């Protein structure tokens, strides 16, 4: 990623994710996230369509939305959006009102019982700022189901969509993530 | 619902009750002022009182004059015209207790002052600013009432020491029940400070409501949130004032029997209490419209989170919902009793109060207590039914 002034974004391909949770572990290790809060979560979606069952996994964290409702709701101004689009929490300003957790449709802000503050994915901004790489979760994904880039880059991938079945309407916050939905194959 | 959300139950119910009570007092004050001094007609046996108000009283219209007097009594908290900051002080205490309870929702209460930093976009910041402003203005009003009451008391003592030539003293055992001689400062029905305080209270209530209109929370992002919060303010405000009025009528009755019945203003009418009871029943009935409509709108919502909220309301917490509505129904029945006993003017008050007056106490205060319990249940349900959209 050469231009850090462009909105950064995640990319997720539901057809590639095996649910191994390597992304979750990489996030925990890289950011030293204690037991309890989960900055990234892998969830499993099950259903039935045209008489056939299906199941797939979704890896989600903060989507660093273009309209960060968490930052709008936060009364103490602890949540801000950087010029490269990364939404960060300044824990020294957080008062633990948890309004961000109510406002976020993606359950991204997590409460830390240890610090009494909110915390969430910071897109591994320390790595980006140091030029040592991107988000640890995406770089650790063994199947490349989870990737990262600028919003323009990930949106240009073939078949990428902003809306994704089980997720809230993208118009609410305009999340900086694009998806390749599961392609159901009938036997 | 998380344990810490109970602080929000206490915070929202108490502060909404405070806003509702203040607005109810202002409406009563306004209604009292509209009748004007010329219509002030409650019968007075105080021949000293040669004010235009009492002059009008002699000419009839006891009902209107009584309503005016009782309205002012409630608004200024004084039975039969004597001003006291007591009711506004109670409202301020309730508001302060609510604001204090909100601190327990924060993980770091010592940093609570930071909650106003994001005023430009956060409804919670705006809520705290307007809540604090409401409390400060209310405090100023209490101070103003206090000064007015003090000056009236001094004037009253001086008046007794030097009766107006040509007037007689009141009969033995009876005290004046008409208004005190007009005091333009203390009897101003609605000053700019009252209006500003009312506006701050409404803004506070509006901001408190807007916090919960979140697209991520279908159960909250609904007409039911403003209807519920506004309904709580109406119900607890109206019934709180009515209960305060009845309590005051009994406590004032021992040493001032003629003033013991501010409901009827010395035993001529029960119109103000009747009006409050009617308004209270209407406010209670509002919830019986809001709850089914809210459930229907959630059931019609295609989002799974909305369906999950309905399941919580009717399943896990169905008993609490039934209890809430049952308590409201019981409160409405008690208010129906108040209407029944106030159908005709109360009998002249005795030192222990008239029978209707004595019955008004358990009915009115019972209705208030039942409603308060119901509002706590309702607010518990409000937080418990929260289900976020998405996975």
PDB file of C-alpha atoms in Angstrom, chain B residues 253-385:
ATOM      1  CA  UNK B 253     -53.929  20.064  58.066  1.00  0.00           C
ATOM      2  CA  UNK B 254     -52.904  19.809  61.670  1.00  0.00           C
ATOM      3  CA  UNK B 255     -52.103  23.372  62.521  1.00  0.00           C
ATOM      4  CA  UNK B 256     -53.849  25.039  59.637  1.00  0.00           C
ATOM      5  CA  UNK B 257     -57.147  23.244  59.259  1.00  0.00           C
ATOM      6  CA  UNK B 258     -58.580  25.706  56.836  1.00  0.00           C
ATOM      7  CA  UNK B 259     -55.609  25.226  54.554  1.00  0.00           C
ATOM      8  CA  UNK B 260     -55.544  21.507  54.980  1.00  0.00           C
ATOM      9  CA  UNK B 261     -57.235  20.751  51.726  1.00  0.00           C
ATOM     10  CA  UNK B 262     -55.304  22.221  48.838  1.00  0.00           C
ATOM     11  CA  UNK B 263     -57.037  19.658  46.689  1.00  0.00           C
ATOM     12  CA  UNK B 264     -60.138  21.585  47.147  1.00  0.00           C
ATOM     13  CA  UNK B 265     -58.629  24.690  48.603  1.00  0.00           C
ATOM     14  CA  UNK B 266     -60.207  24.672  51.994  1.00  0.00           C
ATOM     15  CA  UNK B 267     -62.912  22.215  51.170  1.00  0.00           C
ATOM     16  CA  UNK B 268     -64.745  23.718  48.264  1.00  0.00           C
ATOM     17  CA  UNK B 269     -63.561  21.733  45.270  1.00  0.00           C
ATOM     18  CA  UNK B 270     -61.451  18.810  44.131  1.00  0.00           C
ATOM     19  CA  UNK B 271     -61.018  20.065  40.587  1.00  0.00           C
ATOM     20  CA  UNK B 272     -57.184  20.208  40.398  1.00  0.00           C
ATOM     21  CA  UNK B 273     -56.741  16.695  41.748  1.00  0.00           C
ATOM     22  CA  UNK B 274     -59.484  15.523  39.439  1.00  0.00           C
ATOM     23  CA  UNK B 275     -57.677  17.101  36.483  1.00  0.00           C
ATOM     24  CA  UNK B 276     -54.415  15.452  37.443  1.00  0.00           C
ATOM     25  CA  UNK B 277     -56.157  12.092  37.859  1.00  0.00           C
ATOM     26  CA  UNK B 278     -57.715  12.379  34.410  1.00  0.00           C
ATOM     27  CA  UNK B 279     -54.382  13.365  32.842  1.00  0.00           C
ATOM     28  CA  UNK B 280     -52.724  10.510  34.716  1.00  0.00           C
ATOM     29  CA  UNK B 281     -55.196   7.968  33.384  1.00  0.00           C
ATOM     30  CA  UNK B 282     -54.611   9.237  29.853  1.00  0.00           C
ATOM     31  CA  UNK B 283     -50.835   8.936  30.333  1.00  0.00           C
ATOM     32  CA  UNK B 284     -51.224   5.412  31.719  1.00  0.00           C
ATOM     33  CA  UNK B 285     -53.454   4.443  28.808  1.00  0.00           C
ATOM     34  CA  UNK B 286     -50.740   5.615  26.398  1.00  0.00           C
ATOM     35  CA  UNK B 287     -48.582   2.644  27.342  1.00  0.00           C
ATOM     36  CA  UNK B 288     -51.380   0.211  26.499  1.00  0.00           C
ATOM     37  CA  UNK B 289     -51.250   1.613  22.979  1.00  0.00           C
ATOM     38  CA  UNK B 290     -47.458   1.836  22.674  1.00  0.00           C
ATOM     39  CA  UNK B 291     -46.620  -1.716  23.805  1.00  0.00           C
ATOM     40  CA  UNK B 292     -48.823  -3.604  21.285  1.00  0.00           C
ATOM     41  CA  UNK B 293     -47.812  -1.270  18.458  1.00  0.00           C
ATOM     42  CA  UNK B 294     -44.146  -1.710  19.327  1.00  0.00           C
ATOM     43  CA  UNK B 295     -44.462  -5.499  19.424  1.00  0.00           C
ATOM     44  CA  UNK B 296     -46.348  -5.468  16.119  1.00  0.00           C
ATOM     45  CA  UNK B 297     -43.755  -3.269  14.431  1.00  0.00           C
ATOM     46  CA  UNK B 298     -40.922  -5.480  15.681  1.00  0.00           C
ATOM     47  CA  UNK B 299     -42.751  -8.609  14.525  1.00  0.00           C
ATOM     48  CA  UNK B 300     -43.173  -7.074  11.078  1.00  0.00           C
ATOM     49  CA  UNK B 301     -39.473  -6.144  10.914  1.00  0.00           C
ATOM     50  CA  UNK B 302     -37.564  -8.623   8.692  1.00  0.00           C
ATOM     51  CA  UNK B 303     -34.354  -8.285  10.740  1.00  0.00           C
ATOM     52  CA  UNK B 304     -33.607 -11.356  12.904  1.00  0.00           C
ATOM     53  CA  UNK B 305     -32.579  -9.008  15.730  1.00  0.00           C
ATOM     54  CA  UNK B 306     -36.099  -7.572  15.832  1.00  0.00           C
ATOM     55  CA  UNK B 307     -37.591 -11.056  16.055  1.00  0.00           C
ATOM     56  CA  UNK B 308     -35.143 -11.913  18.827  1.00  0.00           C
ATOM     57  CA  UNK B 309     -36.273  -8.836  20.767  1.00  0.00           C
ATOM     58  CA  UNK B 310     -39.909  -9.891  20.443  1.00  0.00           C
ATOM     59  CA  UNK B 311     -38.945 -13.337  21.687  1.00  0.00           C
ATOM     60  CA  UNK B 312     -37.267 -11.835  24.726  1.00  0.00           C
ATOM     61  CA  UNK B 313     -40.201  -9.554  25.497  1.00  0.00           C
ATOM     62  CA  UNK B 314     -42.839 -12.235  25.143  1.00  0.00           C
ATOM     63  CA  UNK B 315     -40.785 -15.237  26.213  1.00  0.00           C
ATOM     64  CA  UNK B 316     -37.984 -14.812  28.731  1.00  0.00           C
ATOM     65  CA  UNK B 317     -39.359 -11.562  30.111  1.00  0.00           C
ATOM     66  CA  UNK B 318     -43.044 -12.070  29.339  1.00  0.00           C
ATOM     67  CA  UNK B 319     -43.819 -12.209  33.053  1.00  0.00           C
ATOM     68  CA  UNK B 320     -42.181  -8.821  33.616  1.00  0.00           C
ATOM     69  CA  UNK B 321     -44.168  -7.351  30.731  1.00  0.00           C
ATOM     70  CA  UNK B 322     -47.420  -8.678  32.203  1.00  0.00           C
ATOM     71  CA  UNK B 323     -46.400  -7.335  35.608  1.00  0.00           C
ATOM     72  CA  UNK B 324     -45.649  -3.921  34.098  1.00  0.00           C
ATOM     73  CA  UNK B 325     -49.002  -3.654  32.396  1.00  0.00           C
ATOM     74  CA  UNK B 326     -50.784  -5.059  35.436  1.00  0.00           C
ATOM     75  CA  UNK B 327     -49.236  -2.428  37.676  1.00  0.00           C
ATOM     76  CA  UNK B 328     -50.271   0.295  35.244  1.00  0.00           C
ATOM     77  CA  UNK B 329     -53.801  -1.104  35.193  1.00  0.00           C
ATOM     78  CA  UNK B 330     -53.927  -1.103  38.974  1.00  0.00           C
ATOM     79  CA  UNK B 331     -52.664   2.475  39.032  1.00  0.00           C
ATOM     80  CA  UNK B 332     -55.382   3.476  36.574  1.00  0.00           C
ATOM     81  CA  UNK B 333     -57.985   1.816  38.794  1.00  0.00           C
ATOM     82  CA  UNK B 334     -56.720   3.757  41.791  1.00  0.00           C
ATOM     83  CA  UNK B 335     -56.951   6.968  39.807  1.00  0.00           C
ATOM     84  CA  UNK B 336     -60.491   5.975  38.869  1.00  0.00           C
ATOM     85  CA  UNK B 337     -61.178   5.896  42.592  1.00  0.00           C
ATOM     86  CA  UNK B 338     -59.744   9.407  42.907  1.00  0.00           C
ATOM     87  CA  UNK B 339     -62.110  10.554  40.168  1.00  0.00           C
ATOM     88  CA  UNK B 340     -65.037   8.937  41.962  1.00  0.00           C
ATOM     89  CA  UNK B 341     -64.372  10.600  45.305  1.00  0.00           C
ATOM     90  CA  UNK B 342     -63.673  13.970  43.706  1.00  0.00           C
ATOM     91  CA  UNK B 343     -66.885  13.980  41.696  1.00  0.00           C
ATOM     92  CA  UNK B 344     -68.405  16.419  44.123  1.00  0.00           C
ATOM     93  CA  UNK B 345     -66.728  19.108  46.207  1.00  0.00           C
ATOM     94  CA  UNK B 346     -64.981  17.820  49.263  1.00  0.00           C
ATOM     95  CA  UNK B 347     -66.557  18.530  52.580  1.00  0.00           C
ATOM     96  CA  UNK B 348     -65.067  21.329  54.592  1.00  0.00           C
ATOM     97  CA  UNK B 349     -61.822  20.123  56.028  1.00  0.00           C
ATOM     98  CA  UNK B 350     -61.513  19.143  59.621  1.00  0.00           C
ATOM     99  CA  UNK B 351     -58.244  19.041  61.516  1.00  0.00           C
ATOM    100  CA  UNK B 352     -57.803  15.427  60.468  1.00  0.00           C
ATOM    101  CA  UNK B 353     -59.048  15.999  56.967  1.00  0.00           C
ATOM    102  CA  UNK B 354     -62.359  15.110  55.331  1.00  0.00           C
ATOM    103  CA  UNK B 355     -63.166  11.467  54.606  1.00  0.00           C
ATOM    104  CA  UNK B 356     -62.709  12.003  50.879  1.00  0.00           C
ATOM    105  CA  UNK B 357     -59.434  13.721  51.563  1.00  0.00           C
ATOM    106  CA  UNK B 358     -58.257  10.836  53.716  1.00  0.00           C
ATOM    107  CA  UNK B 359     -59.235   8.390  50.956  1.00  0.00           C
ATOM    108  CA  UNK B 360     -57.457  10.500  48.355  1.00  0.00           C
ATOM    109  CA  UNK B 361     -54.158   9.868  50.096  1.00  0.00           C
ATOM    110  CA  UNK B 362     -53.882   6.073  49.660  1.00  0.00           C
ATOM    111  CA  UNK B 363     -55.461   6.186  46.213  1.00  0.00           C
ATOM    112  CA  UNK B 364     -53.221   8.899  44.800  1.00  0.00           C
ATOM    113  CA  UNK B 365     -50.021   7.792  46.485  1.00  0.00           C
ATOM    114  CA  UNK B 366     -50.822   4.180  45.672  1.00  0.00           C
ATOM    115  CA  UNK B 367     -51.283   5.055  42.008  1.00  0.00           C
ATOM    116  CA  UNK B 368     -47.933   6.846  42.046  1.00  0.00           C
ATOM    117  CA  UNK B 369     -46.137   3.930  43.743  1.00  0.00           C
ATOM    118  CA  UNK B 370     -47.659   1.385  41.363  1.00  0.00           C
ATOM    119  CA  UNK B 371     -46.694   3.498  38.382  1.00  0.00           C
ATOM    120  CA  UNK B 372     -43.151   3.990  39.664  1.00  0.00           C
ATOM    121  CA  UNK B 373     -42.760   0.228  40.108  1.00  0.00           C
ATOM    122  CA  UNK B 374     -44.164  -0.319  36.644  1.00  0.00           C
ATOM    123  CA  UNK B 375     -41.747   2.189  35.115  1.00  0.00           C
ATOM    124  CA  UNK B 376     -38.815   0.354  36.692  1.00  0.00           C
ATOM    125  CA  UNK B 377     -40.113  -2.885  35.156  1.00  0.00           C
ATOM    126  CA  UNK B 378     -40.587  -1.159  31.827  1.00  0.00           C
ATOM    127  CA  UNK B 379     -37.109   0.301  31.808  1.00  0.00           C
ATOM    128  CA  UNK B 380     -35.664  -3.076  32.754  1.00  0.00           C
ATOM    129  CA  UNK B 381     -37.439  -4.512  29.721  1.00  0.00           C
ATOM    130  CA  UNK B 382     -36.121  -1.686  27.584  1.00  0.00           C
ATOM    131  CA  UNK B 383     -32.526  -2.651  28.279  1.00  0.00           C
ATOM    132  CA  UNK B 384     -33.192  -6.384  28.379  1.00  0.00           C
ATOM    133  CA  UNK B 385     -34.807  -6.523  24.922  1.00  0.00           C
TER     134      UNK B 385
END
